[in-house]
Tab-separated table of C-alpha atoms in Angstrom:
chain	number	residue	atom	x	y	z
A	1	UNK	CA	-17.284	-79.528	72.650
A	2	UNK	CA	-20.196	-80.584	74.499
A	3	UNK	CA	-19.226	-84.408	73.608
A	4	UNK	CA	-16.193	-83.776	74.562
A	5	UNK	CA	-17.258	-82.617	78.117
A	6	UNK	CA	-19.300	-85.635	78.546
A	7	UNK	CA	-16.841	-88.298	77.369
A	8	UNK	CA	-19.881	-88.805	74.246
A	9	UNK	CA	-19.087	-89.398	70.770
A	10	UNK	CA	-19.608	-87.062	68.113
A	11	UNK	CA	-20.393	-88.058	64.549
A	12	UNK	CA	-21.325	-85.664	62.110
A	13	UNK	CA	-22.846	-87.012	59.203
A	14	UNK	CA	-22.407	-85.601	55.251
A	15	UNK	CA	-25.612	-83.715	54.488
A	16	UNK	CA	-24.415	-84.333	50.555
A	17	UNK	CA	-24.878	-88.125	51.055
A	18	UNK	CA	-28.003	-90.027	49.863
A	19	UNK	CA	-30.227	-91.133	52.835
A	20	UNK	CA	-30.028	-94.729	51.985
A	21	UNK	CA	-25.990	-94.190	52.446
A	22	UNK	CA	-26.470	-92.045	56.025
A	23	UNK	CA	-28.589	-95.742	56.980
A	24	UNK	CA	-25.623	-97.831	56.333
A	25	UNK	CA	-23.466	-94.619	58.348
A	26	UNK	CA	-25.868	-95.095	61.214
A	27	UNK	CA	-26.433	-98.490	61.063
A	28	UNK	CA	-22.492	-99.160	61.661
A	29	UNK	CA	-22.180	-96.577	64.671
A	30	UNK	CA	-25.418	-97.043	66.642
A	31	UNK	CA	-25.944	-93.141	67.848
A	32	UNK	CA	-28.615	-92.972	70.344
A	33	UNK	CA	-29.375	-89.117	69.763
A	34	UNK	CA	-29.928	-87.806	65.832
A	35	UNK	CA	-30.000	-83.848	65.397
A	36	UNK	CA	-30.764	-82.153	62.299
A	37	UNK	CA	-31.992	-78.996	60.711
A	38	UNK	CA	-35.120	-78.295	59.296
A	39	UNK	CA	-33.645	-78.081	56.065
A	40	UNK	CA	-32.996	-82.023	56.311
A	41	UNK	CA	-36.989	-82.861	57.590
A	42	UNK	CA	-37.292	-84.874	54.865
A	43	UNK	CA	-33.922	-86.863	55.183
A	44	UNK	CA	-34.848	-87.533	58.903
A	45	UNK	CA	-38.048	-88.847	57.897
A	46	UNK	CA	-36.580	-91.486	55.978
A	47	UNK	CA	-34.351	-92.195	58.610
A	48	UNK	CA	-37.066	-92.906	60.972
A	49	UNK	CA	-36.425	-97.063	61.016
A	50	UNK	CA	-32.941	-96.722	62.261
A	51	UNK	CA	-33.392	-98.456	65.407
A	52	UNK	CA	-30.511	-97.040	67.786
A	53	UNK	CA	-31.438	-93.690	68.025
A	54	UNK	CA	-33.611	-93.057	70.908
A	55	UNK	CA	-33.874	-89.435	70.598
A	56	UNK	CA	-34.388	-86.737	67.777
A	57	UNK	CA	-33.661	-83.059	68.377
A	58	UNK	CA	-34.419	-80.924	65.718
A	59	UNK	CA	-33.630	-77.160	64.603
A	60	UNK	CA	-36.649	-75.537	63.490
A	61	UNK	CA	-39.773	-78.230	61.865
A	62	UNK	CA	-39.741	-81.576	63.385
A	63	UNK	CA	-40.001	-84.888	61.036
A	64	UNK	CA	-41.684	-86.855	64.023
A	65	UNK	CA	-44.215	-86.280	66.743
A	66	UNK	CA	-41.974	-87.326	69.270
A	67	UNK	CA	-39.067	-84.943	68.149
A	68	UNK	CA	-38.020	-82.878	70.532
A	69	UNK	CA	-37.007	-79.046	69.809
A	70	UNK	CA	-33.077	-78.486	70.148
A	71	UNK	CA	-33.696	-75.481	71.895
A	72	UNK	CA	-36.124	-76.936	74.310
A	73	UNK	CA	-33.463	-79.487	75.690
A	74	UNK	CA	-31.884	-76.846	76.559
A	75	UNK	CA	-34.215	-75.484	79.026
A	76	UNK	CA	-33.635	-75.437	82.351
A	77	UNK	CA	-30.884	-74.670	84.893
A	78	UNK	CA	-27.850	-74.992	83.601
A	79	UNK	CA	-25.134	-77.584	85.134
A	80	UNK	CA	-21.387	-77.766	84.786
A	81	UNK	CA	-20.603	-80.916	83.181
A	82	UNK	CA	-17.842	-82.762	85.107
A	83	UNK	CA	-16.436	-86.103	83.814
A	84	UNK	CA	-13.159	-87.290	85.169
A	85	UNK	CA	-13.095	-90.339	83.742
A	86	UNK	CA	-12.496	-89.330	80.001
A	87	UNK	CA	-8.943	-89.520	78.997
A	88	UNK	CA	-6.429	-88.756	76.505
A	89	UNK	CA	-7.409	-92.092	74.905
A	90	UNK	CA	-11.191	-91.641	74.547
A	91	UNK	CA	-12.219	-90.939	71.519
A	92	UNK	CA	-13.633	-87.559	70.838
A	93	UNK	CA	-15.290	-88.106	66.765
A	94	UNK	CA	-16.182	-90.686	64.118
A	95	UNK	CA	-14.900	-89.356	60.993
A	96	UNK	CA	-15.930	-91.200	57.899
A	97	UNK	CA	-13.389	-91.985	54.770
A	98	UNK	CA	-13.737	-94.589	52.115
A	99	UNK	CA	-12.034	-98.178	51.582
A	100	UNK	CA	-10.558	-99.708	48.638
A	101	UNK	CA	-13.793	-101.546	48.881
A	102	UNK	CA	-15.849	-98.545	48.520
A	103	UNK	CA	-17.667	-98.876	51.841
A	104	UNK	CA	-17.079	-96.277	54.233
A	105	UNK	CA	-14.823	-96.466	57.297
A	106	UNK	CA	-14.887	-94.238	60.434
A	107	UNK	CA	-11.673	-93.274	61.696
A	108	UNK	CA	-11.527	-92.862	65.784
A	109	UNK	CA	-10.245	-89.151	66.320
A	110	UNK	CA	-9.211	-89.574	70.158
A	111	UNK	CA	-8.245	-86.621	72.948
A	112	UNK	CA	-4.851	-87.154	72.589
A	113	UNK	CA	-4.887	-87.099	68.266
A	114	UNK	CA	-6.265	-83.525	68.553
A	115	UNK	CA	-4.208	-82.195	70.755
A	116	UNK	CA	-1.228	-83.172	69.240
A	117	UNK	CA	-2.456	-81.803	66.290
A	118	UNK	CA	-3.386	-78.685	67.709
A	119	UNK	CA	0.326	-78.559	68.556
A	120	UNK	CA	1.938	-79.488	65.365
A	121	UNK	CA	-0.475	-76.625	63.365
A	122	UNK	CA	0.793	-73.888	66.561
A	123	UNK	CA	4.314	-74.671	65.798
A	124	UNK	CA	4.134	-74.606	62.133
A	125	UNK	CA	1.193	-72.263	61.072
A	126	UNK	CA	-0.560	-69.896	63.585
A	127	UNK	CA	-0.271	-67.253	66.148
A	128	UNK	CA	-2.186	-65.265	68.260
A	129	UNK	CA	-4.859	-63.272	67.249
A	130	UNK	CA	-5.280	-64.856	64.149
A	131	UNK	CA	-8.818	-64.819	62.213
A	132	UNK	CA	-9.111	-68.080	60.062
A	133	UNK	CA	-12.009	-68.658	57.341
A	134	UNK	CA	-13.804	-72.303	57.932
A	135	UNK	CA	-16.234	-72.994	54.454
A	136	UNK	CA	-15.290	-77.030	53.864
A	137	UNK	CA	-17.907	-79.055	55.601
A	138	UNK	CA	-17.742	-79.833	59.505
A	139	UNK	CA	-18.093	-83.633	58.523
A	140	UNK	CA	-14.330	-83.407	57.319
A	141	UNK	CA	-11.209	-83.538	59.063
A	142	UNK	CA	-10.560	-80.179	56.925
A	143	UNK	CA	-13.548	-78.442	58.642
A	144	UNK	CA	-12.883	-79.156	62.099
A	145	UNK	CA	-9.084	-79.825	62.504
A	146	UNK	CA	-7.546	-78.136	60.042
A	147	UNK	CA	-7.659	-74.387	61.281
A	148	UNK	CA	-10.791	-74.196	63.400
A	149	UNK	CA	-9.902	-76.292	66.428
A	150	UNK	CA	-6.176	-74.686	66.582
A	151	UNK	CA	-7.156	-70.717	66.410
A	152	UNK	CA	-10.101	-71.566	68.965
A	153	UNK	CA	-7.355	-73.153	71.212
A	154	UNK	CA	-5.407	-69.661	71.295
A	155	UNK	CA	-8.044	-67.209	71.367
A	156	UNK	CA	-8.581	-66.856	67.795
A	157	UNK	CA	-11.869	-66.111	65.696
A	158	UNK	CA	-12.880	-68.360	63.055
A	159	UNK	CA	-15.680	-66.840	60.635
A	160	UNK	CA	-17.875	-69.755	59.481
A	161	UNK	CA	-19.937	-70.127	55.751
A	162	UNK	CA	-22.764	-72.218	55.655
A	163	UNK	CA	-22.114	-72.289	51.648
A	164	UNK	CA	-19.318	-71.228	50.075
A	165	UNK	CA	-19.147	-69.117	46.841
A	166	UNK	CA	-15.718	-67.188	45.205
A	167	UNK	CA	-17.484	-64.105	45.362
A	168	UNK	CA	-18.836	-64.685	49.176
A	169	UNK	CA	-15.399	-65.946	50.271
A	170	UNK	CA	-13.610	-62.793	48.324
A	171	UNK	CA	-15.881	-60.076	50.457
A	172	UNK	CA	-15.629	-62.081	54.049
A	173	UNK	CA	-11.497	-62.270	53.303
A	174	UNK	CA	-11.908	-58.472	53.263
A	175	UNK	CA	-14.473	-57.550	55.428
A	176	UNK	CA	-13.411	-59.956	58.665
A	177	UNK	CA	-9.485	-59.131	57.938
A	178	UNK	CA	-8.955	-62.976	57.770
A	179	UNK	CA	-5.281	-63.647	58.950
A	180	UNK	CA	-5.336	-67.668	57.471
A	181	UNK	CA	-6.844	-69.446	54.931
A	182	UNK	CA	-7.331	-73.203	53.964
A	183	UNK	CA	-9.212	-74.169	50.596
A	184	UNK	CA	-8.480	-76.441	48.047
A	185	UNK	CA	-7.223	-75.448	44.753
A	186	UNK	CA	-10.062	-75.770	43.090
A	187	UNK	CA	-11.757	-73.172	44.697
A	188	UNK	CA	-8.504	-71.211	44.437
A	189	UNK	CA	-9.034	-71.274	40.956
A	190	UNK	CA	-12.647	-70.236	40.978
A	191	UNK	CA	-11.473	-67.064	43.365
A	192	UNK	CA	-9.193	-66.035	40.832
A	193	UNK	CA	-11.540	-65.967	38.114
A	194	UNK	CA	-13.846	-64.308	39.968
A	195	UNK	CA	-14.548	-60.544	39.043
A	196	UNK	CA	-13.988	-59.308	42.623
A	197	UNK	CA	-10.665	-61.009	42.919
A	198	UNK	CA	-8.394	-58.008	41.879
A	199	UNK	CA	-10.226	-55.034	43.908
A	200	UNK	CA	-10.169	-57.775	47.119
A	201	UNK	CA	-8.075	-56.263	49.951
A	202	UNK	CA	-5.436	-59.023	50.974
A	203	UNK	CA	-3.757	-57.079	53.262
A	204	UNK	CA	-4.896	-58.863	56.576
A	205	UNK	CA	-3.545	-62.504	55.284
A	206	UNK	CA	-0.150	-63.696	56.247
A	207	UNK	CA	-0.626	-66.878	53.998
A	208	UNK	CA	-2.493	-69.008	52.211
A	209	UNK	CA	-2.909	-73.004	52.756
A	210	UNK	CA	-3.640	-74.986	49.773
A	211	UNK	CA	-4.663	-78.773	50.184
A	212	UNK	CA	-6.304	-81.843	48.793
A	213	UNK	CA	-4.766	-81.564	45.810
A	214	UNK	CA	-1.223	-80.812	44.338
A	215	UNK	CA	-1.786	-76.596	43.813
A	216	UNK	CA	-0.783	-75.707	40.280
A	217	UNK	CA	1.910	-73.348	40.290
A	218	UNK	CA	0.289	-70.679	38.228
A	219	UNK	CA	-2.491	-69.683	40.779
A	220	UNK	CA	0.748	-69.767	43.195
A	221	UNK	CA	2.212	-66.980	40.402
A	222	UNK	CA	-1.408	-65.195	39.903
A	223	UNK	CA	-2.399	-64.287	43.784
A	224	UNK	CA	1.480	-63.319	44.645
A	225	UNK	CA	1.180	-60.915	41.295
A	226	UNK	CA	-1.787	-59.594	41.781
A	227	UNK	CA	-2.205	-59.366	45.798
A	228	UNK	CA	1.450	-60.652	46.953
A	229	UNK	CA	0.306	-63.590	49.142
A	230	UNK	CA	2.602	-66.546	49.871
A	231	UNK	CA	1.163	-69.897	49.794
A	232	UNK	CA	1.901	-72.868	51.739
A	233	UNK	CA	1.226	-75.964	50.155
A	234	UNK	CA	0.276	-78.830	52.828
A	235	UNK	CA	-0.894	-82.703	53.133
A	236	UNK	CA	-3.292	-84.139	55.584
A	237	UNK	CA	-5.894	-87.070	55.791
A	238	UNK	CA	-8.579	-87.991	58.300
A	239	UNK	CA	-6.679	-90.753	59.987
A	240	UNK	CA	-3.582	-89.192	60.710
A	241	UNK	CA	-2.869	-85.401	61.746
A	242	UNK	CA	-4.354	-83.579	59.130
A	243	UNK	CA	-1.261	-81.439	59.994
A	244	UNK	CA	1.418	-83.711	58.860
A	245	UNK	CA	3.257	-81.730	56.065
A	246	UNK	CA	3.825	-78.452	55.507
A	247	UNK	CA	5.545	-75.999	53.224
A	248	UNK	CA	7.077	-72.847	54.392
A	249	UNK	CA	6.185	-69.847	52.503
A	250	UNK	CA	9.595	-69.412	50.683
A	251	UNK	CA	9.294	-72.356	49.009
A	252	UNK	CA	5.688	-72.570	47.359
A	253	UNK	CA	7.098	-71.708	44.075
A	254	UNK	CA	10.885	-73.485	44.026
A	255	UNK	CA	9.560	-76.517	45.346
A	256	UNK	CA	5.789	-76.185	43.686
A	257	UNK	CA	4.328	-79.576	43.451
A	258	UNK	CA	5.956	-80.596	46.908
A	259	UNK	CA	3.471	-81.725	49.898
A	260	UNK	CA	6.749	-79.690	51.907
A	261	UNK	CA	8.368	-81.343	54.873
A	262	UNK	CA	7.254	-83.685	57.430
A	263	UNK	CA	6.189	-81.646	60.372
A	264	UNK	CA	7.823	-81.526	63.962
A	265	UNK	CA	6.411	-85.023	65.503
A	266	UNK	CA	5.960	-86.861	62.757
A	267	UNK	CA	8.313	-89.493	61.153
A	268	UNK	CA	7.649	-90.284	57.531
A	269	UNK	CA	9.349	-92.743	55.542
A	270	UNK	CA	8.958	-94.273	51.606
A	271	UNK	CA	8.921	-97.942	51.370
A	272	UNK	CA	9.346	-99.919	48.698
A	273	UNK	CA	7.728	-103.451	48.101
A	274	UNK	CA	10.013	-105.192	49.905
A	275	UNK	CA	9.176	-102.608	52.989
A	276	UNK	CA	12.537	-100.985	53.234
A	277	UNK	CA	13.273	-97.793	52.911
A	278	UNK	CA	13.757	-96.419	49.275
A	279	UNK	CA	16.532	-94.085	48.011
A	280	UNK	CA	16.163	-90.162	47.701
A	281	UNK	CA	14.076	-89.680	44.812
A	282	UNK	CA	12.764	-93.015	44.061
A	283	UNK	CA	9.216	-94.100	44.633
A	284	UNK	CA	7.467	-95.984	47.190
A	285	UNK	CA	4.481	-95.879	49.681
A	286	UNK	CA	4.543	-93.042	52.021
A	287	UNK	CA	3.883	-94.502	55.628
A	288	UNK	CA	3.455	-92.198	58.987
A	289	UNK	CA	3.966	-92.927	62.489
A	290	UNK	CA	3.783	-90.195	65.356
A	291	UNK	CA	0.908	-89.004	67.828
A	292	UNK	CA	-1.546	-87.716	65.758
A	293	UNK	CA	-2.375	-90.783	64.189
A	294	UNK	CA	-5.954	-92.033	64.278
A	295	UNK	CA	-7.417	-94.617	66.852
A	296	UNK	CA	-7.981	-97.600	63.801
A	297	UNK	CA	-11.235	-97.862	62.748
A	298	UNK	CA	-14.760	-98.115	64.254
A	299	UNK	CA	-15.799	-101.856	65.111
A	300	UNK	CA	-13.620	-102.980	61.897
A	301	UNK	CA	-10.255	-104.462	63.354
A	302	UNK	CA	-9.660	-106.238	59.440
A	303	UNK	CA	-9.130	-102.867	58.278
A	304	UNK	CA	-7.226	-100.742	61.472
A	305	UNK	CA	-5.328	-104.150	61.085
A	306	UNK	CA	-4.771	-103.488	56.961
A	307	UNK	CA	-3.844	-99.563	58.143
A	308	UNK	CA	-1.136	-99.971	60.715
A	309	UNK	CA	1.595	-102.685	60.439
A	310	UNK	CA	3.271	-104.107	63.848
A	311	UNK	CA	5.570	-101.206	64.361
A	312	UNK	CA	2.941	-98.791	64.553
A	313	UNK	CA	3.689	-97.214	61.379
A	314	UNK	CA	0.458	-95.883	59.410
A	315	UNK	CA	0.181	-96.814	55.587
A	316	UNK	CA	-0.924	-94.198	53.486
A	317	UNK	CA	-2.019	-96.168	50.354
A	318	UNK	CA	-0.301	-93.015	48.352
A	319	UNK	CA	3.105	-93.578	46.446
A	320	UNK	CA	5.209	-91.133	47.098
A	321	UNK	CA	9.202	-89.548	46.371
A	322	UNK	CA	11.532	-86.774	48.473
A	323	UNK	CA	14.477	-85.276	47.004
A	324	UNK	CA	17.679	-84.262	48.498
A	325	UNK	CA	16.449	-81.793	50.682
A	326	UNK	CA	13.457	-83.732	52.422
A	327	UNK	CA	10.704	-82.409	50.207
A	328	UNK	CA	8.130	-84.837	49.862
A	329	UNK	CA	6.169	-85.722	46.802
A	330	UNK	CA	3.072	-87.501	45.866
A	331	UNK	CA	3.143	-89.053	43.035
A	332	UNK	CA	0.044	-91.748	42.396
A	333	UNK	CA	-2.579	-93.329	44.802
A	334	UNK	CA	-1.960	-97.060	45.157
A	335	UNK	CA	-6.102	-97.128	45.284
A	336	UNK	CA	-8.504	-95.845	42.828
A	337	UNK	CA	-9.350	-92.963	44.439
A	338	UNK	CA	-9.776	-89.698	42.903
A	339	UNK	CA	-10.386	-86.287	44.103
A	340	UNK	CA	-13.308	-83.968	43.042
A	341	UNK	CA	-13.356	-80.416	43.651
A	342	UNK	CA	-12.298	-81.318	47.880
A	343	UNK	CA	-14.039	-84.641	47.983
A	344	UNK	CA	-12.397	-88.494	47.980
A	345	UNK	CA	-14.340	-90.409	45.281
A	346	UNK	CA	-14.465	-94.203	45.396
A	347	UNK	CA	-14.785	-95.667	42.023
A	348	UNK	CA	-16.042	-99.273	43.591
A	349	UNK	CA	-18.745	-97.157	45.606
A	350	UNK	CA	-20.142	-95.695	42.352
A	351	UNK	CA	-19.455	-99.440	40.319
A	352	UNK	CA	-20.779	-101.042	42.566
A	353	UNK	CA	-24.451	-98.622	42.476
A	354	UNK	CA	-24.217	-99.053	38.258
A	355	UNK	CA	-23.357	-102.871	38.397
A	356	UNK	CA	-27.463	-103.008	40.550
A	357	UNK	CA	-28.726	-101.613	37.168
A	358	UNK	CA	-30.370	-104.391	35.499
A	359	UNK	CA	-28.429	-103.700	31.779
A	360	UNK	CA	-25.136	-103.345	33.246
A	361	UNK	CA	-22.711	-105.965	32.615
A	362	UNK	CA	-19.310	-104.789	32.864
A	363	UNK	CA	-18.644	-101.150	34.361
A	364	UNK	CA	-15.446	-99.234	35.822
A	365	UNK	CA	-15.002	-95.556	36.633
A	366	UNK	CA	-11.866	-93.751	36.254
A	367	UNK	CA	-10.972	-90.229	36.771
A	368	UNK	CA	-10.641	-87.611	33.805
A	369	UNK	CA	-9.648	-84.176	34.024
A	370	UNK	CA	-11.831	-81.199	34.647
A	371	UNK	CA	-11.056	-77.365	34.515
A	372	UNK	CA	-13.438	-77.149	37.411
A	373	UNK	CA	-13.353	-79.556	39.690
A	374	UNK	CA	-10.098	-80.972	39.366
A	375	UNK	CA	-10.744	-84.578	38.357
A	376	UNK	CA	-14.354	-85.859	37.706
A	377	UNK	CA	-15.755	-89.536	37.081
A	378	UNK	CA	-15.529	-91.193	34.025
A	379	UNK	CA	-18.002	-94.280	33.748
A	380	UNK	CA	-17.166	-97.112	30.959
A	381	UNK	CA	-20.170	-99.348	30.330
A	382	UNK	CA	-20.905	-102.635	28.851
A	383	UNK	CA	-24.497	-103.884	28.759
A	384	UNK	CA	-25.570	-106.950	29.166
A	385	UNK	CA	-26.707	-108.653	25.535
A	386	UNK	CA	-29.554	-107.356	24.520
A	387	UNK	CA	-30.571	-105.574	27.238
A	388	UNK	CA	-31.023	-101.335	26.415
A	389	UNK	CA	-30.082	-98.483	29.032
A	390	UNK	CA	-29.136	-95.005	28.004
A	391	UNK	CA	-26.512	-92.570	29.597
A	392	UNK	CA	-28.793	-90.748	30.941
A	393	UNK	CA	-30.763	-93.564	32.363
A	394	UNK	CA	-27.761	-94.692	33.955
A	395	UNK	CA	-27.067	-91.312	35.282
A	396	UNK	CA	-30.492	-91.203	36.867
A	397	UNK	CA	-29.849	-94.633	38.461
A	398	UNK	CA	-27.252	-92.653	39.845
A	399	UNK	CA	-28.679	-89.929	41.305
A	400	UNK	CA	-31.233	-91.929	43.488
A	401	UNK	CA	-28.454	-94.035	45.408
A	402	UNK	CA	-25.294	-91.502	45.611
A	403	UNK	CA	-24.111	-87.731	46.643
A	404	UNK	CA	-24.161	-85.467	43.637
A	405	UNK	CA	-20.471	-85.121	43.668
A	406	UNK	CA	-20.289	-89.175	43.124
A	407	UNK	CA	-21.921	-89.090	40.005
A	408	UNK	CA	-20.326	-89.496	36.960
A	409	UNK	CA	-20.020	-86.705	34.864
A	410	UNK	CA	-19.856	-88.966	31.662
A	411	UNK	CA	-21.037	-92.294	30.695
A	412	UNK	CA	-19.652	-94.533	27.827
A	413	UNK	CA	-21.140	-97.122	26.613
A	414	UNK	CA	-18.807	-99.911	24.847
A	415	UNK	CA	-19.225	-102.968	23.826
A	416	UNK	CA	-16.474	-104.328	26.093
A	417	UNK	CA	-14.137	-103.505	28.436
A	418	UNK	CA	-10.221	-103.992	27.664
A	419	UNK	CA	-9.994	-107.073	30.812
A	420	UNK	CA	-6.441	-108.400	32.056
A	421	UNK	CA	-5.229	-112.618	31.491
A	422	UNK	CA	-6.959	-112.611	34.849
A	423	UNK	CA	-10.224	-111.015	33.852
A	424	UNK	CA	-9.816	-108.129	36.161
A	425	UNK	CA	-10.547	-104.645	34.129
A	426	UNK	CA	-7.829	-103.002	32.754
A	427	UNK	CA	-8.212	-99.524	34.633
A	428	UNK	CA	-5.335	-97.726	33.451
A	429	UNK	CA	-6.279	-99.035	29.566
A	430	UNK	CA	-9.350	-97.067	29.905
């Protein structure tokens, strides 16, 4: 809010991420002022080269003598902030997503893209007096735009975790009467197997929001059985919305799988490769156009170039289907991605970590189911000849250059990789 005010930028930074990967993050938006916590002294230390920031606040110990105390900033009379100048068009937030070429890309979230938003989620999801739960991470469109934004806009309280756990989620649902609730269905899943989950008091909670991910339709069946909450399945992404679909609560189970219905503002169409319009159930990329689509991307016109085509229409990367009654689908990623337990993994951003191990000569990681998190990496290696590297070696290598939820849960070690006439990697082979 205070960025807001001053016509600043805000750009929260994932606390999961490596510190050399919060370099390149920093590097590419030149922040002048850094805050962190003192849980992240360490972190801050080794971001001490980064040359654009001018000024470090910190909560609680500081990393550097010259760090100033967030709370001493403060100090002093206070003075409305007044800034005219800032318009709908000024962007508000740099929120970071991934590329099909693994490095990250920070989508401009501008005045005008929130409060549409704000809008679209008013019409479709919330009313007065609501009382919304916010646990996913304020670095993520899910955190911030999602619920939290829209219930603050009309009065609303949101109730914030610092970490989430079933059991802690199950007592605050009860305790704070929550009205709304957004989570992904992993953590659905871990709610419902929790032992507090049937002596939980629903009673507050007109509905349930389930994203990320399609929701399987027997949590849908277990939390209406054993609490009789509806569920609306919805679809979202940081550069457009997040509110774009939603599912009214009458359909979760008839129409389980869907993403639901474009909301009001938003024009969504399925294009095939020719970039016409496909017929009703067939499959084709889902592209977007309305006002809560994203500003491009940060100082990288190849790739806000690559997002939007000369219409103005916004292309997903996700192939998608809608049947006869405008329910729409998703059906594959056009990109490697995968999603773990919330998070957007980029297999090149991991490959590309493995293929600066020394033995590695071949490598490709592809999703494989997990009861837990949804989907978790799969890594296939080939070593060079004669060269020696264990899986756990490899898995260390790893864990000094990526977030924990970006490692591999697995690594194979073959003696080749299946490769196409071309000599790409045969992906869908392994």
């Amino acid at each position: 809010f205070a960025c807001a005010k001053l016509g600043a930028i805000f750009v929260p930074l994932n606390w999961r991420s490596h510190w050399r990967e919060l370099v390149a993050v920093i590097e590419q938006t030149g922040p002048r002022v850094l805050v962190y916590g003192e849980e992240y002294v360490e972190v801050a230390r080794q971001l001490a080269g980064c040359a654009s920031v001018e000024r470090w606040l910190h909560i609680g110990e500081p990393a550097g003598p010259d760090h100033v105390a967030y709370a001493a900033a403060l100090d002093g009379p206070g003075v409305a902030v007044h800034n005219p100048a800032v318009d709908a068009e000024d962007i508000v937030c740099l929120l970071f997503t991934g590329g099909t070429t693994g490095s990250p890309k920070a989508a401009q979230i501008s005045h005008r893209m929130i409060a549409w938003n704000i809008l679209n989620t008013l019409v479709h999801e919330l009313q007065r007096g609501d009382i919304t739960l916010t646990h996913t991470p304020m670095f993520h469109t899910g955190g911030l735009f999602v619920h939290t934004l829209p219930v603050l806009t009309v009065g609303g309280t949101v109730v914030i975790m610092r970490k989430w756990t079933a059991d802690d989620m199950l007592a605050l649902i009860e305790a704070e009467r929550i009205s709304v609730l957004f989570c992904v269905p992993t953590q659905y899943q871990m709610m419902l197997d929790s032992p507090r989950f049937a002596a939980t008091s629903f009673a507050s909670v007109r509905f349930l929001t389930s994203g990320g991910a399609p929701l399987p339709v027997p949590i849908i069946h277990a939390f209406r059985a054993a609490h009789g909450v509806a569920f609306k399945q919805g679809f979202g992404m940081t550069e457009f919305g997040p509110g774009i679909f939603s599912m009214r609560a009458e359909f979760a189970a008839a129409k389980a799988g869907s993403i639901g219905q474009p909301n009001y503002f938003i024009d969504a169409r399925i294009l095939g490769e020719d970039g016409q319009p496909v017929a009703t159930g067939a499959v084709g990329e889902l592209v977007l156009k309305g006002p809560v689509a994203c500003s491009g991307y940060y100082n990288n016109p190849e790739a806000t170039a690559a997002a939007f085509d000369a219409e103005g229409w916004f292309h997903t990367g996700d192939l998608a289907r809608a049947d006869a009654d405008g329910f729409f689908y998703i059906v594959d990623r056009k990109k490697d991605m995968f999603i773990s337990g919330g998070e957007n993994v980029y297999p090149v951003e991991i490959e590309k970590v493995l293929y600066e191990h020394p033995a590695v000569a071949q490598c490709a990681v592809v999703p494989m189911p997990d009861p837990q998190w949804g989907e978790v990496g799969r890594a296939v290696v080939a070593l060079r000849p004669g060269a020696h590297a264990s899986e756990a070696e490899l898995l260390e290598h790893c864990r000094a250059h990526l977030a924990r939820y970006k490692i591999p849960k697995r690594v194979e070690l073959r003696d080749a990789l299946p490769l196409s006439p071309a000599g790409k990697i045969l992906k869908r082979a392994l």
